[in-house]
XYZ file of C-alpha atoms in Angstrom:
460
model
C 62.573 17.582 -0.248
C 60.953 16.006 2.695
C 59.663 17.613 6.091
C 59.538 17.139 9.532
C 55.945 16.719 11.268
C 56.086 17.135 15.275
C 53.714 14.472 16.481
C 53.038 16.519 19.677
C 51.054 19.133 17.171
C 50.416 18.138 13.440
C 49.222 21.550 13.192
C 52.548 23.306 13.801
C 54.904 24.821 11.139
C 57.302 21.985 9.714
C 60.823 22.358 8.786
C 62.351 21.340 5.194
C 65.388 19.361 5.594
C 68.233 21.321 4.439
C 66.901 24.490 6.211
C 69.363 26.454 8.239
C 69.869 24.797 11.926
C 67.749 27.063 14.625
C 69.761 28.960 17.097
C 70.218 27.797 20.904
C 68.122 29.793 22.392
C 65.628 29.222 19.799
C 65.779 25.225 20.632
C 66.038 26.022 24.244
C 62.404 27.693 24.301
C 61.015 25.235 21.458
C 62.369 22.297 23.764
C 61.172 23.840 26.945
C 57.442 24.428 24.641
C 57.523 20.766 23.633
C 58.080 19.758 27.153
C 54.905 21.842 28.968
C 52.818 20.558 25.420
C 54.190 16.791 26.765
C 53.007 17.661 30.301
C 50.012 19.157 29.270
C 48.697 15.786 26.870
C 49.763 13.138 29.766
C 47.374 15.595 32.073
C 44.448 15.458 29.453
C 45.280 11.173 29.121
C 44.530 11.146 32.930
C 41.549 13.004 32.746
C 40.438 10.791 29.558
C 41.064 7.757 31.221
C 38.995 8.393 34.446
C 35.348 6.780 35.160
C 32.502 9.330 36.095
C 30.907 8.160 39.073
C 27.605 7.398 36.972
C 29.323 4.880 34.919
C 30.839 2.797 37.919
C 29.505 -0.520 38.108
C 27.485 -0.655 41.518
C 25.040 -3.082 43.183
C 21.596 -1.735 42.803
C 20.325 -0.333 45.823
C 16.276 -1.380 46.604
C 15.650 2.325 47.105
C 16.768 3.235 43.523
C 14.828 -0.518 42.220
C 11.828 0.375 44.104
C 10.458 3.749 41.614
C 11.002 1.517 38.734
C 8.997 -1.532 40.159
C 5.490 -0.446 39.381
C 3.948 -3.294 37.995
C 0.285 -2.802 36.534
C -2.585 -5.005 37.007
C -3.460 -6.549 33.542
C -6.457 -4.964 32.526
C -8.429 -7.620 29.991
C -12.121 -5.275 29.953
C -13.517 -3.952 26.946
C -13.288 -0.231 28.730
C -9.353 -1.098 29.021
C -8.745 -2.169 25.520
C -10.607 1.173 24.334
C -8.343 3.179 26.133
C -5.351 1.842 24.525
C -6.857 2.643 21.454
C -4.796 5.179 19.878
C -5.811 5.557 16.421
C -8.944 4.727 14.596
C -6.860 1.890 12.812
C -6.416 0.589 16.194
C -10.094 0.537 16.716
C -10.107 -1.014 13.226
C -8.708 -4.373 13.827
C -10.636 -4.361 17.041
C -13.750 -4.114 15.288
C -12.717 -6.934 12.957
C -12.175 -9.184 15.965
C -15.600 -8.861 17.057
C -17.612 -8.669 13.846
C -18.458 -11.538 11.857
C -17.084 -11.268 8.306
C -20.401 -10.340 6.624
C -20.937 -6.899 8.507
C -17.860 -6.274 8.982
C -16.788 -6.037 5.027
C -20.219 -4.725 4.515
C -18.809 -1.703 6.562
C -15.028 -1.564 5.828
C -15.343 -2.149 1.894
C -15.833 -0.484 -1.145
C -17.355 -0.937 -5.120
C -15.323 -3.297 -7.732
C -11.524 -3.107 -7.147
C -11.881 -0.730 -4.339
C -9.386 1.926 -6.311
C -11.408 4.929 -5.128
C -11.683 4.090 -1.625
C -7.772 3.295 -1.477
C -6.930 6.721 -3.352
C -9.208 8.483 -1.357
C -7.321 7.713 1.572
C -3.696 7.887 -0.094
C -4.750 11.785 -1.045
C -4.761 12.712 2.646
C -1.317 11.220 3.147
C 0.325 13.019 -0.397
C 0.084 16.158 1.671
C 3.046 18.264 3.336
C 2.017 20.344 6.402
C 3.288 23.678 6.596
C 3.982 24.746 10.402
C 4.221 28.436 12.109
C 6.335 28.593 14.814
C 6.304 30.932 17.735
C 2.451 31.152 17.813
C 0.525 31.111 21.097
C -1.180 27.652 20.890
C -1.322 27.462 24.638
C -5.238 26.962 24.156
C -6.779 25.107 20.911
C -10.589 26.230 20.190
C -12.092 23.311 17.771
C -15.497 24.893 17.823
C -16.754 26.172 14.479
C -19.970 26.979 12.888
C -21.860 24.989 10.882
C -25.511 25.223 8.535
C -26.263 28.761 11.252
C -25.743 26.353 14.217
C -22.242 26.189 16.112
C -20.656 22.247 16.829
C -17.697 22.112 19.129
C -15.771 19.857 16.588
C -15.949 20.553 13.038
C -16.985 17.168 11.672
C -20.434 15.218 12.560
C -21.389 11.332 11.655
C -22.028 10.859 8.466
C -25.416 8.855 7.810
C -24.841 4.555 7.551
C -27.241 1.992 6.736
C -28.172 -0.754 8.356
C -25.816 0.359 11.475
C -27.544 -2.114 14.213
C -26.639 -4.847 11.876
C -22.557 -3.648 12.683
C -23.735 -3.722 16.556
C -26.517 -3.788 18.388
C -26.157 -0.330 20.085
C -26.699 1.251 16.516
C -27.821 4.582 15.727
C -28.994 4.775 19.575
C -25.145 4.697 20.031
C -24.106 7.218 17.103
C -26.702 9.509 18.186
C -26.041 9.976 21.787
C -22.566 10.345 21.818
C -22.874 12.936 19.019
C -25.211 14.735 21.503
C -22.810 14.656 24.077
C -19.484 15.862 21.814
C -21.844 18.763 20.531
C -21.826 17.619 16.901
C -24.577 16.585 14.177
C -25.725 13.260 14.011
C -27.334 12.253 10.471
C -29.840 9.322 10.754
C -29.790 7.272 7.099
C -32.958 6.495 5.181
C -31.739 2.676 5.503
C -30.861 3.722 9.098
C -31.932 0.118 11.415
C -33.785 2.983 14.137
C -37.042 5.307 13.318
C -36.711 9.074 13.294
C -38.610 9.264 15.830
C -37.097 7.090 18.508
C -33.376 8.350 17.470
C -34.516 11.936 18.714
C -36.087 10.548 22.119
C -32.963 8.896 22.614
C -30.634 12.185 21.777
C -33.417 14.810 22.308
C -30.660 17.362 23.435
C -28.604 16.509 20.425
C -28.295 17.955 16.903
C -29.970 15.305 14.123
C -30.328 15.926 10.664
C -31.892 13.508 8.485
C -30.311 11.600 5.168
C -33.107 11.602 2.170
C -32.762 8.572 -0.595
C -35.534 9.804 -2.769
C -37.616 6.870 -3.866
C -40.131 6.427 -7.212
C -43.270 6.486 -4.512
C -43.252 10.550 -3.918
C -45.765 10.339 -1.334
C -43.678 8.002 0.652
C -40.622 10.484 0.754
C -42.697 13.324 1.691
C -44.134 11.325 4.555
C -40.199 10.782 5.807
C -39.583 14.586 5.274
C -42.627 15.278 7.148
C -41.784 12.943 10.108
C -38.109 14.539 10.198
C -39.502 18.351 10.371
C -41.776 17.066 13.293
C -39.206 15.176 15.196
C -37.148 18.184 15.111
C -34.260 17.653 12.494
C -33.046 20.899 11.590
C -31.050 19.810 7.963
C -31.946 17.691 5.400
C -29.218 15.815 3.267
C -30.403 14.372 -0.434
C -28.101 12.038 -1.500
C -28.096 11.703 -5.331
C -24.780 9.057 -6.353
C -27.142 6.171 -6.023
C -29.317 6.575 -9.002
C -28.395 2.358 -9.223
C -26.609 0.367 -6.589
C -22.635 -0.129 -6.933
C -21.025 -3.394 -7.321
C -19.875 -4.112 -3.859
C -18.275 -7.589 -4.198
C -17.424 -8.011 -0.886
C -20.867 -8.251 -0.031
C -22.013 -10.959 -3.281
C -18.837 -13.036 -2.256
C -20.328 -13.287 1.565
C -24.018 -13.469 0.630
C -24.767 -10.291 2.488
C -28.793 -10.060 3.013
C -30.609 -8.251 5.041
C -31.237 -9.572 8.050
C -27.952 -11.660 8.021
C -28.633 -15.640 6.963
C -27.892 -17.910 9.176
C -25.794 -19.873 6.826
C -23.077 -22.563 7.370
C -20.338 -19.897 6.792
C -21.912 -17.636 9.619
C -22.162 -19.964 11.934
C -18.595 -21.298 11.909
C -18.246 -17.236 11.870
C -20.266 -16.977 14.873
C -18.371 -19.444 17.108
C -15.969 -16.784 16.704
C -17.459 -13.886 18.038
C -20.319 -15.068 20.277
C -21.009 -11.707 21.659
C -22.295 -10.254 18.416
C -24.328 -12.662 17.797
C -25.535 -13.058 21.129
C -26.688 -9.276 20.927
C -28.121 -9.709 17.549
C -30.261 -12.541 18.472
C -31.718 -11.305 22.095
C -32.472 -7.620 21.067
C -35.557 -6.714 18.493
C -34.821 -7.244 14.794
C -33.755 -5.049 12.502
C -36.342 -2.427 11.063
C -35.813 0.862 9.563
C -36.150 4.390 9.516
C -38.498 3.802 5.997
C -39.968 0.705 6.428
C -41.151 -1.723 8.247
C -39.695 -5.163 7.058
C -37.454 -6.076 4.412
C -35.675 -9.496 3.498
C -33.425 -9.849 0.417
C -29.650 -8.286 -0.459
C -28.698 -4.968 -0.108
C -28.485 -4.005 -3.854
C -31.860 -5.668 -4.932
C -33.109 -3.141 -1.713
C -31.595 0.033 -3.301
C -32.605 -0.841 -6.926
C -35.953 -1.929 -6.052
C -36.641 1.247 -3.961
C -34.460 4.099 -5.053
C -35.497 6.397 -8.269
C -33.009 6.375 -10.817
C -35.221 8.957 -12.665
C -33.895 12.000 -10.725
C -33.197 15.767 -11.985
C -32.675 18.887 -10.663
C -36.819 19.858 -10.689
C -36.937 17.161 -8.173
C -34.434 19.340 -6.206
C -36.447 22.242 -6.655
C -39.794 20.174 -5.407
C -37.518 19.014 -2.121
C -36.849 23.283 -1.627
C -40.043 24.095 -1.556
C -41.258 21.054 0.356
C -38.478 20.983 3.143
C -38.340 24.440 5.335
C -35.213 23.633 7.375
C -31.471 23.701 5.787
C -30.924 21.608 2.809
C -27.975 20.015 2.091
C -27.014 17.536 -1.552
C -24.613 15.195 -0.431
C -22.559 13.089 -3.449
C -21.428 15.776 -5.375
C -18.514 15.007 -7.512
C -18.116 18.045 -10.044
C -17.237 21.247 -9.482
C -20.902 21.833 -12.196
C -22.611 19.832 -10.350
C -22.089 21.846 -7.077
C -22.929 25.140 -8.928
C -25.830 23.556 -10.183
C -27.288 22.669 -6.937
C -26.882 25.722 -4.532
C -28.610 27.172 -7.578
C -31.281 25.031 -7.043
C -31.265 26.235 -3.245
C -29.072 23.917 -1.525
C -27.594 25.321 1.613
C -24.417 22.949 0.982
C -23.115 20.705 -0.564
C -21.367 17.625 0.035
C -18.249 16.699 -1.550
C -18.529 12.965 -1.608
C -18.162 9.730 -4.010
C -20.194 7.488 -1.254
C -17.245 6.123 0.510
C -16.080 4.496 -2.763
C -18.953 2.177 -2.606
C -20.715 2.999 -5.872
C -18.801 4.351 -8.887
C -15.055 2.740 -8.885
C -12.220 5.311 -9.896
C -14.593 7.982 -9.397
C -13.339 11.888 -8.154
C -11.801 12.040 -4.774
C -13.611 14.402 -2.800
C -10.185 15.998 -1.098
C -8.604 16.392 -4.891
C -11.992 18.273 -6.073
C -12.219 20.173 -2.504
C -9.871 23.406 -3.610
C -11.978 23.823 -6.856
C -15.031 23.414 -5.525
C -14.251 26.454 -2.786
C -12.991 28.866 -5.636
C -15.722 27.967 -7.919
C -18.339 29.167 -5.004
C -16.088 32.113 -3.607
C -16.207 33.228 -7.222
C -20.110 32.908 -7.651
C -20.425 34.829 -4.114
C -21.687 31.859 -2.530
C -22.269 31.070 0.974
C -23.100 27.468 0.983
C -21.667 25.431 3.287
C -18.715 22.689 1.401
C -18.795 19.529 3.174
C -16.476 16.755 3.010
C -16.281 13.049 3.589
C -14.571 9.943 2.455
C -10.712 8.325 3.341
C -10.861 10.441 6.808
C -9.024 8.141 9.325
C -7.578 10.980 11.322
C -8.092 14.228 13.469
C -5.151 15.683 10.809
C -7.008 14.118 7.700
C -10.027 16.695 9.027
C -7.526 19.289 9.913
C -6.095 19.222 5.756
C -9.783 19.251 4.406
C -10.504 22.256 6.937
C -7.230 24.291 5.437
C -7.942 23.822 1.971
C -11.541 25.060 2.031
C -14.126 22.724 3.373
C -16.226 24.233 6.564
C -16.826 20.817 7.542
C -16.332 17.041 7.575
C -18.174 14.253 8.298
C -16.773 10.825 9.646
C -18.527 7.265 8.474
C -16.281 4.279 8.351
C -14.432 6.068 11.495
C -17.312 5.987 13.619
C -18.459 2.386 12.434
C -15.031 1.167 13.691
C -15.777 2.571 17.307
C -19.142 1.239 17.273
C -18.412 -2.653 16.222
C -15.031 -2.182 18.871
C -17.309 -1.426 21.870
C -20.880 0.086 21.142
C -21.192 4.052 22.778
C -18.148 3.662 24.423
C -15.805 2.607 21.028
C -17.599 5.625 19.548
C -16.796 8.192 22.638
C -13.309 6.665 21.743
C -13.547 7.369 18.099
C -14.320 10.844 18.565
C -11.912 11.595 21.140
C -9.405 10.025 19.193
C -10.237 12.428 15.921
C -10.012 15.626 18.571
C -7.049 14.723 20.179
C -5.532 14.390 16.747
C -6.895 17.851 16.075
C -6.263 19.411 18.800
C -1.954 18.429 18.483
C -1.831 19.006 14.442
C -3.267 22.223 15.036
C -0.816 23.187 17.406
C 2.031 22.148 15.911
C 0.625 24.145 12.936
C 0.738 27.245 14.834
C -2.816 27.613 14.597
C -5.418 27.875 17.893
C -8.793 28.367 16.127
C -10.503 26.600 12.816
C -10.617 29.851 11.380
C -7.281 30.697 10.963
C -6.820 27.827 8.889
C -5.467 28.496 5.461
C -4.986 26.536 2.090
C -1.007 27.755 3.440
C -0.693 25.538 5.891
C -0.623 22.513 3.492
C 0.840 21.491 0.278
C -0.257 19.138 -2.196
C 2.578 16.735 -2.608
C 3.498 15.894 -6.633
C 2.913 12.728 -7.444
């Protein structure tokens, strides 16, 4: 049996050949139906057919040409390129433009292979964000509080050696824009500028000072003595470097301190005139512990740093230091115990930026454990955390899952070798900015109402 399909509708009831013929009237109305459904599609094909106005081909009129015609003056200035700076990878491969090879990787590598530096950064991207919607994020506070004092951005600059050697601004640079974004500035034993000068040149700002405790006691007590008198409020051991790591980068370009003027680095130099033009016409490099020193960078730290080190050491640095005292390369969640036992007012969750123990704990991994294991002693230290941030929402992940605060290295380094103060006013900005839009697309307007809910740790 076949049926009949009326084109007009394919919808509409068929009829099975064979069926009993309709009556007259009943064709009458279903021909007089078909014809206003006939009537009714050649009405629609018109209106199909027809060309709005907006799609009309038209010659352009000047006035409608002349809004679009806004042609910028190419901007070529330092300032400019800054500005369209969006990320601090952007800031990055500016920074590798300008730097000879030798500083550059001296800065932007790791130990051996590099594996822990690489998964330290991949652990801030295996994360999910979890979002609240219909919050009031109409204002986004970044202030927090941290070590008694308050910062307007909850992460400070981690302390770098040898940072005039990057660019010739240096710590001067670090320091002083710190001061002006309200956040801490750490000055680095191996830091290329004396306590002393690095608060007259940030005297409003917020400088703590980075300890490597050497074999010669009385020569680390004379640095915590100058720090307490030039008015640095925290002092940060760091305790990872009991030997220095194998940072190849550095033996394959012959890295000394001060750079060699080699053949290599001067067929570098013709590159990038204006580093070594600054190098060369400002003072040499000294540092924060001593006066002169020529050689490579891991003969420096073995020669001078005390591999003998225990925790009655950290009890000796208690009694002797009076301000807040933080250990920074903790990498257990025993270790951590062990040292706010010891006194320390915090801790900082850090493996050195990768650059001494290859496949060693990633700070963000060991962050949620660490938090528990203090909430559960009824600890108040502070948990700080550094290494693989390259973002405002790298911070804003480490902030939900327990840390109080962060602190930014490499990131700042970038700015600094991309255009002195102003690449690291542009560093920081670029971090809050970051924070300030993940936050409110979290649903969240203050660092305290961050939870370890608002992100997930993604299986691998």
């Amino acid at each position: 049996m076949t049926q009949t399909i009326d084109p007009g509708n394919p919808e509409a009831p068929t009829t099975p050949d064979g069926a009993a013929p309709r009556t007259a009237s009943a064709a009458a109305s279903s021909g007089g139906a078909a014809d206003r459904a006939a009537d009714g599609a050649a009405a629609t094909a018109d209106v199909r057919g027809a060309v709005p106005a907006a799609l009309r081909r038209r010659v352009p009129k000047y006035a409608d040409l002349a809004p679009l015609m806004q042609f910028k003056k190419p901007e070529f200035s330092r300032a400019a390129k800054l500005r369209r700076a969006s990320t601090i990878w952007d800031l990055r491969a500016m920074a590798k433009r300008r730097t000879p090879q030798a500083p550059f990787d001296y800065t932007d590598g790791a130990a051996e292979a590099e594996i822990t530096l690489r998964r330290a950064r991949e652990a801030f991207l295996d994360i999910e964000f979890r979002p609240g919607i219909l919050r009031d994020v109409s204002s986004v506070d970044l202030g927090t509080e941290i070590l008694g004092k308050a910062a307007r951005l909850p992460f400070g600059i981690a302390p770098t050696g040898f940072t005039r050697m990057m660019q010739s601004e240096g710590e001067y640079a670090g320091s002083r824009a710190a001061a002006a974004a309200g956040i801490p500035y750490t000055l680095s034993t191996m830091g290329t500028a004396s306590i002393e000068d690095v608060a007259a040149a940030a005297p409003d700002g917020r400088n703590w000072f980075q300890l490597y405790l050497w074999t010669d006691r009385d020569r680390s007590l004379e640095l915590i003595e100058r720090a307490a008198r030039a008015g640095n409020d925290t002092l940060m051991v760091t305790v990872d470097t009991a030997v220095a790591g194998a940072r190849l980068r550095d033996v394959r370009n012959g890295m000394t301190i001060p750079p060699a003027l080699t053949l290599k680095t001067v067929l570098d130099a013709s590159y990038r005139p204006a580093w070594w033009f600054n190098f060369l016409t400002h003072e040499p490099l000294t540092f924060a512990s001593l006066s002169r020193y020529t050689g490579t960078v891991a003969d420096l730290i073995n020669s001078m740093f005390d591999p003998t080190l225990t925790f009655e050491d950290l009890d000796w640095l208690r009694e002797t230091w009076k301000g807040k005292l933080v250990v920074k390369g903790i990498q257990t969640v025993e270790d951590a115990r062990k040292v706010v036992d010891h006194g320390a007012d915090g801790v900082v969750l850090s493996n050195h930026g990768g650059r001494q123990l290859d496949r060693a704990p990633i700070p963000f991994h060991l962050l949620p454990d660490v938090t528990a294991a203090l909430k559960a002693d009824r600890s108040d230290a502070a948990v700080i955390l550094d290494t693989g941030i390259m973002s405002g929402a790298d911070i804003i992940a480490a902030l939900a899952l327990g840390a109080d605060f962060t602190l930014i290295g490499r990131a700042y380094l970038y700015g600094l070798m991309a255009g002195g103060r102003a690449g690291v006013d542009r560093a920081i900005e670029i971090l809050a900015t970051d924070m300030r839009r993940t936050m409110a697309l979290l649903g969240v307007s203050r660092i305290s109402d961050l939870t370890p809910d608002h992100v997930r740790l993604l299986a691998k």
